[in-house]
Amino acid sequence: MELTIYLAGEIHSNWRNELKEKAKSLQLPLHFVGPMENHDRSDLIGEEILGEQPNPIFRDEAASNINNLRTELLMKKSDLVIALFGEQYKQWNTAMDASAAISLNKPLILIRPEKLHHPLKELSNKANVTVETVNQALKVLSYIFDTE
Amino acid sequence: MELTIYLAGEIHSNWRNELKEKAKSLQLPLHFVGPMENHDRSDLIGEEILGEQPNPIFRDEAASNINNLRTELLMKKSDLVIALFGEQYKQWNTAMDASAAISLNKPLILIRPEKLHHPLKELSNKANVTVETVNQALKVLSYIFDTE
Amino acid sequence: MELTIYLAGEIHSNWRNELKEKAKSLQLPLHFVGPMENHDRSDLIGEEILGEQPNPIFRDEAASNINNLRTELLMKKSDLVIALFGEQYKQWNTAMDASAAISLNKPLILIRPEKLHHPLKELSNKANVTVETVNQALKVLSYIFDTE
Amino acid sequence: MELTIYLAGEIHSNWRNELKEKAKSLQLPLHFVGPMENHDRSDLIGEEILGEQPNPIFRDEAASNINNLRTELLMKKSDLVIALFGEQYKQWNTAMDASAAISLNKPLILIRPEKLHHPLKELSNKANVTVETVNQALKVLSYIFDTE
Amino acid sequence: MELTIYLAGEIHSNWRNELKEKAKSLQLPLHFVGPMENHDRSDLIGEEILGEQPNPIFRDEAASNINNLRTELLMKKSDLVIALFGEQYKQWNTAMDASAAISLNKPLILIRPEKLHHPLKELSNKANVTVETVNQALKVLSYIFDTE
Amino acid sequence: MELTIYLAGEIHSNWRNELKEKAKSLQLPLHFVGPMENHDRSDLIGEEILGEQPNPIFRDEAASNINNLRTELLMKKSDLVIALFGEQYKQWNTAMDASAAISLNKPLILIRPEKLHHPLKELSNKANVTVETVNQALKVLSYIFDTE
Amino acid sequence: MELTIYLAGEIHSNWRNELKEKAKSLQLPLHFVGPMENHDRSDLIGEEILGEQPNPIFRDEAASNINNLRTELLMKKSDLVIALFGEQYKQWNTAMDASAAISLNKPLILIRPEKLHHPLKELSNKANVTVETVNQALKVLSYIFDTE
Amino acid sequence: MELTIYLAGEIHSNWRNELKEKAKSLQLPLHFVGPMENHDRSDLIGEEILGEQPNPIFRDEAASNINNLRTELLMKKSDLVIALFGEQYKQWNTAMDASAAISLNKPLILIRPEKLHHPLKELSNKANVTVETVNQALKVLSYIFDTE
């Protein structure tokens, strides 16, 4: 039984690779999906496909049409969602994705440093499990397959 | 036909009062609900009811149990959700509430200053309408009842 | 038992008034809702509330955000939808509203002249009842309350 | 991960073949489904299977029973819907299919020439992405699989 | 708390009146809805509103469009469904209504004479309660309001 | 793309075999599921597994628990349901299955002889397609796969 | 805004009265519903309405048909569920009701003595709030209406 | 057609192995999933992954976060649920799982000794089939695949 996991979170760092490599070394039957990780391409995909937009707000709107389509489709095909929060960036799209997962009844693992516990308290409360590191998230995933 | 509107957003300022008074002066048949606006009470409601908790993380968890119950119940009874974002505060709970509204098929009006358009682009794209002021949000609400 | 009826269709003519007056004279316990019938205001509501838009396509998008919010909210509160088609206008929004009603399991009455039977065949097939005049639609509504 | 895409739109031209061939050349893991493209057979399938019908309206109804069954079944099995609009034909069934996709939470890509922006404004607003050409639609699909 | 009860079953006899009068005498806060009980009018409502149909099958189809719209709308507004079966008549529409109630998660009380237990075994198994008389059905309804 | 078809209807005759063989000869990618066709075993499965029951009504109830579990599970895994009605037998379980299919949004093909059009009018109206023979049903299924 | 609260739990003691009286003294706009509290009547309601049953198992089954119908109907009309666990009795029906509330997305407050924390850990984790006394449950309810 | 079966129940004994071995010998195409059966690991998994917790209640909460995530994910992927009750242990989590299965429309087989019929009457009534032994449960599963 393979599981598809949606990895929600900022696309400025390499955290998804770390998680995928560890999962691979643990030989977990997991297939990972997520957003476009090339940050510039993600921001400009609207103009890349639809052409130049009148101003930055419309540029963002055009890109979000396409990025949201990708997220909705891939999240729908997922069995579980991991949402990672860090100290940089507003990450309102990450909170949006995490909340969508909950509403869609997809189990949600939240990864956040301890110092962010207060602003994330409501989301953390609704998530299935809150952990602090990618390692802990993987242990939860691994546990799903463990028989003893 | 009266509408129940859930007002999601930070509870540090008075923005809900401004919105309610303007709605009243426009004589719109609206009933507003929202979170506990006494910020300290909201943060400490867990300990208020359940007793002292071992540390700040558990204090937050206990409070969030109760605050999330209130939000879920009131949002379920709502016809539309307004989510306001400002430049202060992380507001991940606001993003969570806004996204829950979308997933529950409740129309969502997002209020945000223009300078926050980039970090809110995905949420703004999924919301029904994005405006910059409480006044504009009220005009949208008012329009629902207009016949000409 | 009062029913709320959403009236979908073009906003260039007076057909809703005819239907409402006839319902009134039959003393049917019906409450009617529908789109903004002032055609110019409907087209320009985006700019009216959000300010000038860069070009006609964005003007339409801004207006549609608001008009669609109104439609979704009112249709959700409705027990039944009537969709009227005429020989003028593209009426793709009417077809969109009629189809949304079907997917939301709201009973749908389609009003269309006989000569439009061919392009409307699929929608007519999925609608509950297809009639040709407002009078016939009212007879169907009236029948819901009849005891003999 | 293969995606099943439902292609909604008029069946008078060859647009689906163009889209499928381009997808093939891009080696996208896509499986396409859609309506019966033999226009005469689609119109007459009711009589073909059920026998002669009393008049053209009943002929259309019999055909639509069968065509709608095919559409519902195939759309249910689809991950995403593309709806193409052109300047000819009423295309109310296309608008019906596009709206059904939205209500079923299937991501929707709308393809329409710019000059149709006004009558399609409401549907375009609710669709995930609106593009003008088959090429652009394919770029959106391709982007779903892109990692960089 | 008033309950709306949909009474499904044959429209050849007077059984609904018996049930309503007994409920009234027990002063139960119940509001009853159901199909058109004038059997001829029910069969001919299609032609009454839509005009003459080519043959009996189309006459039935036209009537069923309208009768099914009435049933769907009223059943949707109901809290509970009672379905009565007797020894006469095919009653496939009654079985259809009873099964729809179950699928819509409306509690269902089945009234049937003991001698029909075998052909009704599957439906009876899925219904909440199976009784043999209108009196017993009323006792079940009454019990919902009882405090001791 | 293979489809799973649930065959609902009486289990006294051989009609399913006829349908399966014809589908096989047409090389349609269909997988058929259905109820236990050994009529005596179906009636007695309750006692076979659970032991003797106090009387025929409880015998039926015990069997129906198990037969309904089988039907629910298999119908849930199906893409389309065919319900066949004949002139013998009450067939209330068939009507129940057909109606469940409709409520579960599974496309439904009804097979019935013309002379049963009147008692089946409501169910026929809600089904996607009504045909008179197994051959016609297969043509509808075949059409789903046809490209021209 | 009045809330309807379903009170699930054992019917051997008086705990519901305590809760209702306290709610009344706090003047909370709450309407309470729940199971039949006359324990003997609840156990025998099957035989009371349907007549003598062959043995205790069938007696229980007959009663449960009717008690479950009452619970489903009243829980469906509720905005929130309170489930109380005590140290006596198996209370598997209480756990069943609590879990049904969660699956139906009704907010759930669990009342249980601290010493039962271990066997209730999974249910407590899925409930919105876990408290130890009726008083604490009322404080949570009261908080929903508090503005400061 | 393979079925995935979720085995809910106490994790103190070996009952799942007995069931799996018998299914294997019957060559039933079944894939079984269930909770962590190492009882100590199940109770301590919270601390194993998240670190030491302040007290037993928080230890249980941390473990339940993770165990409930596992259950929700595996139950969602299941076609049918078996819930076994024995005379030891409170088994409120088993009742919770059984009730979740019912609410999720997963067919449920209840295994319980006859002497527990009274406290399990409500759950047994809502389950599809109630049996007393693992053997009987397997016969029900086997029957799903039987053709005669």
mmCIF file of N, CA and C in Angstrom, chain C residues 1-3 78-80 104-109 127-132 135-137 139-140 143-148, chain E residues 4 31 33-38 41-43 45 48-51 62 64-70 72-74 76-77:
data_model
loop_
_atom_site.group_PDB
_atom_site.id
_atom_site.type_symbol
_atom_site.label_atom_id
_atom_site.label_comp_id
_atom_site.label_asym_id
_atom_site.label_seq_id
_atom_site.Cartn_x
_atom_site.Cartn_y
_atom_site.Cartn_z
ATOM 1 N N MET C 1 -45.486 26.560 4.923
ATOM 2 C CA MET C 1 -44.148 26.288 4.365
ATOM 3 C C MET C 1 -43.877 27.195 3.175
ATOM 4 N N GLU C 2 -42.949 28.135 3.380
ATOM 5 C CA GLU C 2 -42.593 29.049 2.297
ATOM 6 C C GLU C 2 -41.377 28.513 1.545
ATOM 7 N N LEU C 3 -41.371 28.740 0.251
ATOM 8 C CA LEU C 3 -40.219 28.311 -0.539
ATOM 9 C C LEU C 3 -39.476 29.524 -1.080
ATOM 10 N N SER C 78 -31.760 28.847 -1.463
ATOM 11 C CA SER C 78 -32.972 28.583 -2.228
ATOM 12 C C SER C 78 -33.384 27.121 -2.167
ATOM 13 N N ASP C 79 -34.689 26.886 -2.339
ATOM 14 C CA ASP C 79 -35.227 25.530 -2.362
ATOM 15 C C ASP C 79 -35.354 25.006 -3.775
ATOM 16 N N LEU C 80 -35.435 25.914 -4.739
ATOM 17 C CA LEU C 80 -35.655 25.514 -6.127
ATOM 18 C C LEU C 80 -35.119 26.620 -7.018
ATOM 19 N N LEU C 104 -26.108 20.877 -7.046
ATOM 20 C CA LEU C 104 -26.393 21.123 -5.628
ATOM 21 C C LEU C 104 -27.683 20.445 -5.202
ATOM 22 N N ASN C 105 -28.252 19.638 -6.119
ATOM 23 C CA ASN C 105 -29.499 18.931 -5.805
ATOM 24 C C ASN C 105 -30.664 19.865 -5.507
ATOM 25 N N LYS C 106 -30.664 21.039 -6.131
ATOM 26 C CA LYS C 106 -31.813 21.926 -6.045
ATOM 27 C C LYS C 106 -32.699 21.589 -7.246
ATOM 28 N N PRO C 107 -33.979 21.311 -7.032
ATOM 29 C CA PRO C 107 -34.845 21.070 -8.189
ATOM 30 C C PRO C 107 -34.769 22.253 -9.153
ATOM 31 N N LEU C 108 -34.796 21.964 -10.444
ATOM 32 C CA LEU C 108 -34.622 22.989 -11.476
ATOM 33 C C LEU C 108 -35.769 22.933 -12.476
ATOM 34 N N ILE C 109 -36.396 24.094 -12.711
ATOM 35 C CA ILE C 109 -37.377 24.231 -13.782
ATOM 36 C C ILE C 109 -36.743 25.073 -14.871
ATOM 37 N N ALA C 127 -32.596 18.806 -16.141
ATOM 38 C CA ALA C 127 -33.499 19.600 -15.316
ATOM 39 C C ALA C 127 -34.671 18.718 -14.881
ATOM 40 N N ASN C 128 -35.352 19.114 -13.819
ATOM 41 C CA ASN C 128 -36.515 18.322 -13.394
ATOM 42 C C ASN C 128 -37.659 18.470 -14.392
ATOM 43 N N VAL C 129 -37.980 19.710 -14.729
ATOM 44 C CA VAL C 129 -39.106 19.973 -15.632
ATOM 45 C C VAL C 129 -38.706 21.043 -16.632
ATOM 46 N N THR C 130 -39.090 20.863 -17.885
ATOM 47 C CA THR C 130 -38.870 21.881 -18.913
ATOM 48 C C THR C 130 -40.214 22.392 -19.384
ATOM 49 N N VAL C 131 -40.386 23.705 -19.325
ATOM 50 C CA VAL C 131 -41.636 24.302 -19.782
ATOM 51 C C VAL C 131 -41.315 25.407 -20.776
ATOM 52 N N GLU C 132 -42.364 25.979 -21.364
ATOM 53 C CA GLU C 132 -42.129 27.005 -22.380
ATOM 54 C C GLU C 132 -42.472 28.412 -21.915
ATOM 55 N N ASN C 135 -45.988 30.998 -17.118
ATOM 56 C CA ASN C 135 -47.247 30.445 -16.608
ATOM 57 C C ASN C 135 -47.124 28.972 -16.243
ATOM 58 N N GLN C 136 -46.512 28.229 -17.134
ATOM 59 C CA GLN C 136 -46.367 26.802 -16.870
ATOM 60 C C GLN C 136 -45.457 26.569 -15.669
ATOM 61 N N ALA C 137 -44.396 27.368 -15.560
ATOM 62 C CA ALA C 137 -43.493 27.229 -14.401
ATOM 63 C C ALA C 137 -44.273 27.464 -13.107
ATOM 64 N N LYS C 139 -47.437 26.993 -12.651
ATOM 65 C CA LYS C 139 -48.344 25.885 -12.396
ATOM 66 C C LYS C 139 -47.604 24.743 -11.701
ATOM 67 N N VAL C 140 -46.353 24.532 -12.101
ATOM 68 C CA VAL C 140 -45.555 23.491 -11.439
ATOM 69 C C VAL C 140 -45.337 23.855 -9.977
ATOM 70 N N TYR C 143 -48.491 23.415 -7.977
ATOM 71 C CA TYR C 143 -48.806 21.999 -7.785
ATOM 72 C C TYR C 143 -48.124 21.434 -6.536
ATOM 73 N N ILE C 144 -46.963 21.987 -6.199
ATOM 74 C CA ILE C 144 -46.246 21.507 -5.017
ATOM 75 C C ILE C 144 -47.089 21.664 -3.759
ATOM 76 N N PHE C 145 -47.923 22.704 -3.738
ATOM 77 C CA PHE C 145 -48.741 22.996 -2.557
ATOM 78 C C PHE C 145 -50.141 22.393 -2.634
ATOM 79 N N ASP C 146 -50.535 21.938 -3.835
ATOM 80 C CA ASP C 146 -51.897 21.423 -4.011
ATOM 81 C C ASP C 146 -52.120 20.120 -3.253
ATOM 82 N N THR C 147 -53.321 20.003 -2.725
ATOM 83 C CA THR C 147 -53.681 18.758 -2.043
ATOM 84 C C THR C 147 -54.625 17.925 -2.892
ATOM 85 N N GLU C 148 -55.213 18.526 -3.915
ATOM 86 C CA GLU C 148 -56.119 17.742 -4.761
ATOM 87 C C GLU C 148 -56.171 18.305 -6.178
ATOM 88 N N THR E 4 -41.133 17.694 10.345
ATOM 89 C CA THR E 4 -41.819 17.536 9.071
ATOM 90 C C THR E 4 -41.652 16.100 8.635
ATOM 91 N N HIS E 31 -45.756 18.169 11.173
ATOM 92 C CA HIS E 31 -46.272 18.754 9.935
ATOM 93 C C HIS E 31 -46.066 17.699 8.845
ATOM 94 N N VAL E 33 -46.185 16.175 4.944
ATOM 95 C CA VAL E 33 -46.177 16.488 3.519
ATOM 96 C C VAL E 33 -46.216 15.171 2.753
ATOM 97 N N GLY E 34 -46.537 15.260 1.494
ATOM 98 C CA GLY E 34 -46.625 14.030 0.710
ATOM 99 C C GLY E 34 -46.948 14.326 -0.742
ATOM 100 N N PRO E 35 -47.220 13.281 -1.523
ATOM 101 C CA PRO E 35 -47.512 13.456 -2.948
ATOM 102 C C PRO E 35 -48.941 13.970 -3.160
ATOM 103 N N MET E 36 -49.222 14.299 -4.374
ATOM 104 C CA MET E 36 -50.593 14.645 -4.787
ATOM 105 C C MET E 36 -51.442 13.405 -4.576
ATOM 106 N N GLU E 37 -52.531 13.548 -3.826
ATOM 107 C CA GLU E 37 -53.324 12.367 -3.508
ATOM 108 C C GLU E 37 -54.509 12.142 -4.450
ATOM 109 N N ASN E 38 -54.769 13.102 -5.291
ATOM 110 C CA ASN E 38 -55.805 12.914 -6.313
ATOM 111 C C ASN E 38 -55.150 12.096 -7.419
ATOM 112 N N ARG E 41 -55.348 13.223 -11.107
ATOM 113 C CA ARG E 41 -54.588 14.468 -11.344
ATOM 114 C C ARG E 41 -53.094 14.181 -11.350
ATOM 115 N N SER E 42 -52.658 13.303 -10.435
ATOM 116 C CA SER E 42 -51.243 12.939 -10.363
ATOM 117 C C SER E 42 -50.772 12.311 -11.676
ATOM 118 N N ASP E 43 -51.593 11.412 -12.213
ATOM 119 C CA ASP E 43 -51.227 10.743 -13.468
ATOM 120 C C ASP E 43 -51.227 11.681 -14.667
ATOM 121 N N ILE E 45 -50.930 15.178 -14.574
ATOM 122 C CA ILE E 45 -50.381 16.519 -14.341
ATOM 123 C C ILE E 45 -49.431 16.936 -15.452
ATOM 124 N N GLU E 48 -51.693 18.170 -18.105
ATOM 125 C CA GLU E 48 -52.398 19.347 -17.587
ATOM 126 C C GLU E 48 -51.540 20.603 -17.773
ATOM 127 N N ILE E 49 -50.241 20.489 -17.507
ATOM 128 C CA ILE E 49 -49.369 21.668 -17.572
ATOM 129 C C ILE E 49 -48.657 21.790 -18.916
ATOM 130 N N LEU E 50 -48.190 20.662 -19.457
ATOM 131 C CA LEU E 50 -47.343 20.718 -20.649
ATOM 132 C C LEU E 50 -48.092 20.445 -21.950
ATOM 133 N N GLY E 51 -49.346 20.020 -21.840
ATOM 134 C CA GLY E 51 -50.088 19.741 -23.063
ATOM 135 C C GLY E 51 -50.074 18.256 -23.384
ATOM 136 N N ALA E 62 -43.918 12.822 -18.580
ATOM 137 C CA ALA E 62 -44.218 14.226 -18.303
ATOM 138 C C ALA E 62 -44.759 14.392 -16.885
ATOM 139 N N SER E 64 -44.256 12.350 -14.386
ATOM 140 C CA SER E 64 -43.223 11.987 -13.403
ATOM 141 C C SER E 64 -42.195 13.079 -13.206
ATOM 142 N N ASN E 65 -41.898 13.818 -14.262
ATOM 143 C CA ASN E 65 -41.016 14.983 -14.112
ATOM 144 C C ASN E 65 -41.533 15.863 -12.978
ATOM 145 N N ILE E 66 -42.819 16.139 -13.045
ATOM 146 C CA ILE E 66 -43.420 17.077 -12.089
ATOM 147 C C ILE E 66 -43.637 16.443 -10.718
ATOM 148 N N ASN E 67 -44.105 15.219 -10.693
ATOM 149 C CA ASN E 67 -44.305 14.554 -9.410
ATOM 150 C C ASN E 67 -42.987 14.308 -8.691
ATOM 151 N N ASN E 68 -41.951 13.933 -9.436
ATOM 152 C CA ASN E 68 -40.643 13.729 -8.813
ATOM 153 C C ASN E 68 -40.068 15.029 -8.283
ATOM 154 N N LEU E 69 -40.288 16.141 -8.986
ATOM 155 C CA LEU E 69 -39.812 17.438 -8.489
ATOM 156 C C LEU E 69 -40.480 17.720 -7.148
ATOM 157 N N ARG E 70 -41.779 17.503 -7.082
ATOM 158 C CA ARG E 70 -42.507 17.733 -5.832
ATOM 159 C C ARG E 70 -41.956 16.854 -4.707
ATOM 160 N N GLU E 72 -38.967 15.327 -4.444
ATOM 161 C CA GLU E 72 -37.598 15.683 -4.056
ATOM 162 C C GLU E 72 -37.578 16.915 -3.167
ATOM 163 N N LEU E 73 -38.343 17.917 -3.564
ATOM 164 C CA LEU E 73 -38.350 19.160 -2.788
ATOM 165 C C LEU E 73 -38.924 18.936 -1.392
ATOM 166 N N LEU E 74 -40.038 18.234 -1.308
ATOM 167 C CA LEU E 74 -40.672 18.028 -0.003
ATOM 168 C C LEU E 74 -39.880 17.054 0.876
ATOM 169 N N LYS E 76 -36.695 16.680 0.829
ATOM 170 C CA LYS E 76 -35.510 17.406 1.287
ATOM 171 C C LYS E 76 -35.830 18.230 2.535
ATOM 172 N N LYS E 77 -37.066 18.714 2.602
ATOM 173 C CA LYS E 77 -37.471 19.548 3.739
ATOM 174 C C LYS E 77 -37.961 18.715 4.926
#
